[in-house]
Coordinates of C-alpha atoms in Angstrom, one line a residue:
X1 CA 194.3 128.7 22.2
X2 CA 197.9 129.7 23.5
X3 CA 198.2 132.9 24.8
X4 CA 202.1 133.0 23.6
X5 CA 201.4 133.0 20.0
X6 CA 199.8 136.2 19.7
X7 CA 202.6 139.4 20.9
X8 CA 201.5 141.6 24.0
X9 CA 198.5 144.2 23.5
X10 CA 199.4 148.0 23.6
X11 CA 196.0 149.2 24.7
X12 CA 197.8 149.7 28.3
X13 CA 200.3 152.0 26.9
X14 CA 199.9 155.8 25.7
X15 CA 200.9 156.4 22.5
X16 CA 203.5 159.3 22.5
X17 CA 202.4 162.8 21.1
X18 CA 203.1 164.4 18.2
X19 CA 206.5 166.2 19.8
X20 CA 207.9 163.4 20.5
X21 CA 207.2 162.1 16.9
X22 CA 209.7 162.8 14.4
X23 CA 209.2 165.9 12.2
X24 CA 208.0 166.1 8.5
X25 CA 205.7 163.1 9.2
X26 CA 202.9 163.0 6.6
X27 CA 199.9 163.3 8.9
X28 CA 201.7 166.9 10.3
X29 CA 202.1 168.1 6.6
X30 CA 197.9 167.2 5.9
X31 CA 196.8 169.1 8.5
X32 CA 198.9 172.2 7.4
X33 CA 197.2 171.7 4.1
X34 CA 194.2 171.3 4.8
X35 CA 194.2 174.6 6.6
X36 CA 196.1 176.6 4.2
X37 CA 193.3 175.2 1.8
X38 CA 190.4 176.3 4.3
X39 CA 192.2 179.9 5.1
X40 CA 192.4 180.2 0.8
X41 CA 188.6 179.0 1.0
X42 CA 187.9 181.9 3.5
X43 CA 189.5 184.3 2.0
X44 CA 187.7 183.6 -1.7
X45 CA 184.0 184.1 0.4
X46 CA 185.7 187.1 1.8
X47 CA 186.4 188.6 -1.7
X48 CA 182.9 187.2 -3.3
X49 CA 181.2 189.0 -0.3
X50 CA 182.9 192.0 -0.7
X51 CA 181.9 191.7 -4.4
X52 CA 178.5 191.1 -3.7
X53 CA 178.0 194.1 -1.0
X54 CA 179.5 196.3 -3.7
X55 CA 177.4 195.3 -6.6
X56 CA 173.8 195.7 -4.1
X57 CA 175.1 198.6 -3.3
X58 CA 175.5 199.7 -7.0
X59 CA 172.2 197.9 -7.9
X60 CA 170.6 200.4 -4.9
X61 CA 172.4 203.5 -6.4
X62 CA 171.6 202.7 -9.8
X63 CA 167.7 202.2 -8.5
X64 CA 167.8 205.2 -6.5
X65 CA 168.7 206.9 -9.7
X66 CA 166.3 205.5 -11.8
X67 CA 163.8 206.4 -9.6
X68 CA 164.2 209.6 -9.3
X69 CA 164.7 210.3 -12.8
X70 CA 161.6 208.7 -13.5
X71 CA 159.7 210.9 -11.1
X72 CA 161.2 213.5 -12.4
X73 CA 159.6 212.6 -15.7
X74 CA 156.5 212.2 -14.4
X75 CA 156.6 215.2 -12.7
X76 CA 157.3 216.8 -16.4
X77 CA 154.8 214.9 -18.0
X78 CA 152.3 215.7 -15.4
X79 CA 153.6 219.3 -15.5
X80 CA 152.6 219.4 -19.1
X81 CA 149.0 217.9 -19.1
X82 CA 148.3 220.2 -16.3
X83 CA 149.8 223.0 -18.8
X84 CA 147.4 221.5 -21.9
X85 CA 144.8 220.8 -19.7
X86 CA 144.7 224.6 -18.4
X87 CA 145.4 226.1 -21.9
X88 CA 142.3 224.1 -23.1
X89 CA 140.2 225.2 -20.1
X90 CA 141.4 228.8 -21.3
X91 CA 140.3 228.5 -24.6
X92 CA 137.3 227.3 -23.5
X93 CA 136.6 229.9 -21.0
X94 CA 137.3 232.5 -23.9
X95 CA 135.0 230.8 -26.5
X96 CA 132.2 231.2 -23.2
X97 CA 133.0 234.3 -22.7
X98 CA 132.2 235.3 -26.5
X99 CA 129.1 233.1 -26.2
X100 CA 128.1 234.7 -23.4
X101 CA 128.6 238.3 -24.8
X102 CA 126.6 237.3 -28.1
X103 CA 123.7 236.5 -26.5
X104 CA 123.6 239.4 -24.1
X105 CA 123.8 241.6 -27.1
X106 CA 121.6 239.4 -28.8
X107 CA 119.0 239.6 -25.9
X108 CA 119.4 243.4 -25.4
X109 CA 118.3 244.0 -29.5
X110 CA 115.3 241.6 -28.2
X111 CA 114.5 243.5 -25.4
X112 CA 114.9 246.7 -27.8
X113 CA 112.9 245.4 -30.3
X114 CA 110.3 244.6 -27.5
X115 CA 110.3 247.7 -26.3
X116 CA 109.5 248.9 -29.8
X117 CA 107.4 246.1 -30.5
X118 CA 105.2 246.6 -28.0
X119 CA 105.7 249.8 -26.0
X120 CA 106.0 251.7 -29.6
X121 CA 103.5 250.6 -31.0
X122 CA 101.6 253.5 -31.7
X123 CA 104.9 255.2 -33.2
X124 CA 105.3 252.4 -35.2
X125 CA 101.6 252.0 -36.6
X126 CA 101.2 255.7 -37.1
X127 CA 104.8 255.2 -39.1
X128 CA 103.6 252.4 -41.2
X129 CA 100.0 254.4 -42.2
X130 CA 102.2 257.9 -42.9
X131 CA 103.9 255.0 -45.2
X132 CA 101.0 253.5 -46.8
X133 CA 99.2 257.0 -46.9
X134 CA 102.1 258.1 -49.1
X135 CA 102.2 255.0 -51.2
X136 CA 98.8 255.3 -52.2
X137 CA 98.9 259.2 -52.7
X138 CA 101.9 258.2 -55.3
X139 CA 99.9 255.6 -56.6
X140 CA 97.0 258.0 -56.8
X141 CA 99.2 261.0 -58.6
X142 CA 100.3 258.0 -61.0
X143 CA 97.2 257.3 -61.6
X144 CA 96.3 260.5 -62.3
X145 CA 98.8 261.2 -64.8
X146 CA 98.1 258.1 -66.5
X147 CA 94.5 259.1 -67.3
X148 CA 95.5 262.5 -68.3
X149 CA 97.4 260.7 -71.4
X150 CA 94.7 258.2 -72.3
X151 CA 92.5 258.6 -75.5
X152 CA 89.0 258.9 -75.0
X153 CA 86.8 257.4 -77.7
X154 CA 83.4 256.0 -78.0
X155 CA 84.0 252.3 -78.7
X156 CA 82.6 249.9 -76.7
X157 CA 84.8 248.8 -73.8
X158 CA 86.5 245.4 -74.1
X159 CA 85.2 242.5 -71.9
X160 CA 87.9 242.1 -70.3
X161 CA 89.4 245.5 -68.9
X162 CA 93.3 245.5 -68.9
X163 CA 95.1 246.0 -64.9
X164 CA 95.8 249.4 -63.6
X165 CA 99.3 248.9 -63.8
X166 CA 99.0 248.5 -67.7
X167 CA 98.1 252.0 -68.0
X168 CA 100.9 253.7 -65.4
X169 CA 103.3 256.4 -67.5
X170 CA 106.1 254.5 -69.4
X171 CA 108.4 256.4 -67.5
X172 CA 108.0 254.4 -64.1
X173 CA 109.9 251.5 -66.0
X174 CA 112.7 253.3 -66.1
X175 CA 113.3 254.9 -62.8
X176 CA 116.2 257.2 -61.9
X177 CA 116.6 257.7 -58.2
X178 CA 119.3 260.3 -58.6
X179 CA 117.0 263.3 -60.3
X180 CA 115.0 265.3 -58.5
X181 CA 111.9 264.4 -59.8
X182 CA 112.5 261.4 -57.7
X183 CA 112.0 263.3 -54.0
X184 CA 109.2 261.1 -53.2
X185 CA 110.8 257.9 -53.6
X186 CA 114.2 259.2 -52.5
X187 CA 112.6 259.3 -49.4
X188 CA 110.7 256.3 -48.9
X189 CA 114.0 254.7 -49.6
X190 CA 115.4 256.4 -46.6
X191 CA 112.9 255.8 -44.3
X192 CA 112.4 252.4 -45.5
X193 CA 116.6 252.1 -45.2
X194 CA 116.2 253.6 -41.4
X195 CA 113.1 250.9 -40.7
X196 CA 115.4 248.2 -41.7
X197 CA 118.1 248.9 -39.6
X198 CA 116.2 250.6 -36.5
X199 CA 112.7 248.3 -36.3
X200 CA 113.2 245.0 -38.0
X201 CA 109.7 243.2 -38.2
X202 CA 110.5 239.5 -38.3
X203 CA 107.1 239.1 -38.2
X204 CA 106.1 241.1 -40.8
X205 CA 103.8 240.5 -44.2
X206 CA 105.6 239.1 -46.9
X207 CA 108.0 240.7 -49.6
X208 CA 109.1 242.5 -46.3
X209 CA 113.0 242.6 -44.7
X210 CA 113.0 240.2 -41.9
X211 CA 116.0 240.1 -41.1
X212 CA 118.8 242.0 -39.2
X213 CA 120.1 245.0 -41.3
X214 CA 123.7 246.3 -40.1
X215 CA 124.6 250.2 -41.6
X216 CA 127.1 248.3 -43.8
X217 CA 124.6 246.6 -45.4
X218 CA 122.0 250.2 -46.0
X219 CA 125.5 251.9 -47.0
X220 CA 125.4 249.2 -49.9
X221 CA 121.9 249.8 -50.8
X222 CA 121.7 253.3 -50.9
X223 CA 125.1 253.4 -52.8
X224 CA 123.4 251.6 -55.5
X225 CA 120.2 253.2 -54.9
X226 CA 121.3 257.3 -55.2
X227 CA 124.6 256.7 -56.6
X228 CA 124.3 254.4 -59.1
X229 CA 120.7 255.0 -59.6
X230 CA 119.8 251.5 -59.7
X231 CA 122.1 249.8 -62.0
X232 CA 125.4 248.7 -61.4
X233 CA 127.8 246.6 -59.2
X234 CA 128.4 246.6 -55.8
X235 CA 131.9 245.0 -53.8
X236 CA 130.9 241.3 -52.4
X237 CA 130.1 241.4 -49.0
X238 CA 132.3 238.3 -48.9
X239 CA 129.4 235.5 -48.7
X240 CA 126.1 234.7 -50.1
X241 CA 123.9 235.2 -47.4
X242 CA 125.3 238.5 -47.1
X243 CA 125.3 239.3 -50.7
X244 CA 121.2 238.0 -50.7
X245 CA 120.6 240.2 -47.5
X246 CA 121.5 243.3 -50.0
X247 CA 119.7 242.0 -52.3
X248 CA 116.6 241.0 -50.4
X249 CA 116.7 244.9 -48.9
X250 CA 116.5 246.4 -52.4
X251 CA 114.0 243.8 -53.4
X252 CA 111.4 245.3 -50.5
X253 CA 111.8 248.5 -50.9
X254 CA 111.0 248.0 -55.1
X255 CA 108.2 245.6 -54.5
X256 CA 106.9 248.9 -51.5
X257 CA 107.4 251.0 -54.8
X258 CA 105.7 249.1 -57.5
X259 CA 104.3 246.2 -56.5
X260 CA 103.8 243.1 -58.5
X261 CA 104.9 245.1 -61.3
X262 CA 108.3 244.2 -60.1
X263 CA 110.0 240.9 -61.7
X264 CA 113.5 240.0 -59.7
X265 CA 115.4 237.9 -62.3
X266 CA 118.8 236.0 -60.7
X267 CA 121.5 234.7 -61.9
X268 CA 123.7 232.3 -60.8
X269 CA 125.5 229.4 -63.3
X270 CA 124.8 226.7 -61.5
X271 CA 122.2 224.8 -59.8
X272 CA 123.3 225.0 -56.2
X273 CA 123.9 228.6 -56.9
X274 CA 120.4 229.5 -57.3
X275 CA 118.9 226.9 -54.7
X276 CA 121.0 229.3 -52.0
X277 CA 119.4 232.0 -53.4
X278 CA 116.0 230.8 -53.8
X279 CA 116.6 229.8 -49.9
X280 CA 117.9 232.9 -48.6
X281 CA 115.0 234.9 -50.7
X282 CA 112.7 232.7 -48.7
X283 CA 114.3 233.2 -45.5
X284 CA 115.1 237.6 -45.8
X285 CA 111.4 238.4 -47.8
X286 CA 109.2 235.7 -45.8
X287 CA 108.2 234.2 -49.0
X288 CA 107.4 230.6 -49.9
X289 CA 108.3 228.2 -53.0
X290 CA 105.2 229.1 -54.4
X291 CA 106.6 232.9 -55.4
X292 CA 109.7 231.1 -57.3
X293 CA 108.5 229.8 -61.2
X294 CA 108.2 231.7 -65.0
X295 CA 105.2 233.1 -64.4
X296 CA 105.0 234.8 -61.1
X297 CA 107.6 236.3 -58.7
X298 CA 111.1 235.4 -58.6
X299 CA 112.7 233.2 -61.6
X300 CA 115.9 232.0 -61.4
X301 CA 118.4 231.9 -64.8
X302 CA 121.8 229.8 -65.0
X303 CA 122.4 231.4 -68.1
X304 CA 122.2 235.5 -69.2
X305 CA 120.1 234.7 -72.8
X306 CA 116.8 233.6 -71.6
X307 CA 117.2 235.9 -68.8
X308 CA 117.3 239.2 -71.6
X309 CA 114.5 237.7 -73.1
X310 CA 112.2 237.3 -69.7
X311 CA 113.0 241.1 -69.0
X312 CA 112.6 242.1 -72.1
X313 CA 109.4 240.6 -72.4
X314 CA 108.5 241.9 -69.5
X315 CA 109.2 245.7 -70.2
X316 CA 107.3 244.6 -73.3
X317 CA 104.1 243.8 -71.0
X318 CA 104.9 247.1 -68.9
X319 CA 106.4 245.3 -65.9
X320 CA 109.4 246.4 -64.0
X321 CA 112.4 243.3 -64.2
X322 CA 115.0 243.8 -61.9
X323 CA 118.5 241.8 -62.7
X324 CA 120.4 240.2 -59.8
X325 CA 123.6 238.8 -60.9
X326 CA 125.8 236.8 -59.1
X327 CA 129.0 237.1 -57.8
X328 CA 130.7 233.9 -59.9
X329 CA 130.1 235.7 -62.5
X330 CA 132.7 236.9 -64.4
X331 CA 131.6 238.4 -67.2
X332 CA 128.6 239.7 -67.8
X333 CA 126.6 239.7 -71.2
X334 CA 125.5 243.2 -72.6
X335 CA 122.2 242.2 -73.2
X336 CA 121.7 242.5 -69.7
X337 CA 122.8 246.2 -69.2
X338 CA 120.4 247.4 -71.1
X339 CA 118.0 247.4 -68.7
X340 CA 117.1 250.1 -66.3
X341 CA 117.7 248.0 -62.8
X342 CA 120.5 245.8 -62.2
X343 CA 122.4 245.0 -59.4
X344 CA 125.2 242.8 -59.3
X345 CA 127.9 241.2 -57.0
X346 CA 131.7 241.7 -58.0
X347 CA 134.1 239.2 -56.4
X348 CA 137.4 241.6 -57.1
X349 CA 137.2 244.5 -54.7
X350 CA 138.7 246.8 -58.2
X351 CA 135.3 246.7 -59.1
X352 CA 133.0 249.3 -57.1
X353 CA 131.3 250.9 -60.4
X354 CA 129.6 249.4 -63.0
X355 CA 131.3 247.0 -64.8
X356 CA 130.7 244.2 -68.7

């Protein structure tokens, strides 16, 4: 190929700088864009980093904040079940501390009643003989006086001869234990009163108190014994059980008195009613379910009519009926006050005396 068609190569020759091109060229105005493009770049990460740093640093304020509120909640909440927890613990400690004191009062009657159990006995026998001696000296004089008023005659005798207690004065049916002709039982009452509340026998024989017998509850009994002279109302003693306790008390020392002449007649209006009382009977008098029925013991009456007519049949037979009425009722029929021993239970503390 000829060498002389192609022109001379430059590759020997340096190419003159950028000074001694001329100015305003278009690769000299690129390069000053791309780095006023690069500096604006720089500048944007500049801001975005600043914005960034600002907002973790809020984030870690805001999370710093947040925690310590919620400790301080915690710290409330704690504070509060500690509070509960120790008021409760408090309570509980009090309700021990009552426990506690009821059964060391309960263990130093025990150890009382041991003491007279056991280290009294003799006291308490020769007590109970002085009691029976006088029962059956009463008896005796009773006895005494009732023969005095029979009429002897010559007739055969009858088979079948009639019970001692058929032939006791009238009078005993009717006993008045405010007169003085009463001395004798006034004070077996007494005593009787003062054995309930000093020496309860839990032990003892049936028809006998076995239970507990505070001085509010002898206050009540001998209120209706010597004040009321056996017939009338008495204040609730705001339950039941309380209200048979009374009961039960006046019950022992009658059945003491008279024996099986006595007939305790209750009355309640419903059927629950009389099974507490037939319970707590059972429970104060050591009794069993046999003693409950028509024909012997205790009968119980939901209404006042067939109750008159037991204890009026009874008086008829010369036995002794003694009228329990409860407290629900609030009126009572005056069929029933006829009779000479009555005791009942008025819910409205107005009514302390005798009441229809």
């Amino acid at each position: 190929m000829n060498s002389d068609a192609f022109p001379p190569s430059d590759s020997g020759q340096s190419i003159p700088s950028g000074a001694d091109q001329p100015e305003g060229t278009p690769g000299q105005e690129l390069a000053h864009g791309e780095v006023r493009e690069l500096e604006r770049r720089i500048a944007d990460l500049r801001r975005q980093e600043e914005r960034l740093r600002k907002e973790v640093a809020d984030l870690q304020a805001t999370y710093d904040r947040t925690l310590r509120e919620q400790m301080v909640q915690a710290q409330m909440m704690m504070g509060q079940v500690v509070q509960e927890g120790l008021a409760d613990l408090e309570q509980r400690k009090q309700a021990l501390q009552i426990a506690v004191e009821q059964l060391e009062r309960r263990q130093e009657r025990i150890r009382t009643e041991m003491r007279t159990t056991f280290a009294g006995t003799s006291q308490d026998l020769a007590i109970r003989i002085q009691g029976f001696k006088d029962y059956l000296v009463g008896s005796l004089q009773d006895l005494a006086a009732a023969a005095e008023q029979l009429q002897l005659v010559r007739e055969a005798p009858e088979p079948e001869m009639k019970p001692v207690r058929d032939a006791e004065p009238a009078e005993l049916a009717k006993p008045d234990f405010g007169e003085q002709s009463f001395e004798e039982q006034t004070r077996l009452i007494r005593r009787m009163l003062d054995q309930f509340r000093d020496r309860p026998d839990y032990y003892g024989p049936p028809w006998q108190l076995r239970r507990t017998f505070e001085p509010i509850h002898a206050e009540r009994v001998s209120k209706w014994f010597f004040d009321q002279g056996g017939k009338g109302a008495l204040k609730s003693m705001g339950s039941r059980l309380q209200n048979i306790l009374v009961a039960s008390a006046a019950i022992a020392i009658l059945r003491r008195m008279y024996g099986d002449r006595l007939w305790p007649l209750v009355l309640a209006n419903s059927p629950e009613r009389l099974g507490e009382w037939r319970r707590g009977l059972q429970d104060c008098l050591g009794i069993t379910r046999a003693d409950f029925g028509p024909d012997q013991g205790i009968v119980l009456f939901e209404a006042a009519e067939p109750l008159a007519l037991k204890a009026d049949r009874l008086e008829q037979e010369g036995d002794l009926p003694l009228i329990i009425i409860d407290d629900t009722e609030n009126q009572v029929s005056l069929s029933l006050l006829q009779f000479p021993l009555w005791l009942a239970f008025a819910p409205d503390p107005t009514y302390s005396t005798p009441f229809i």
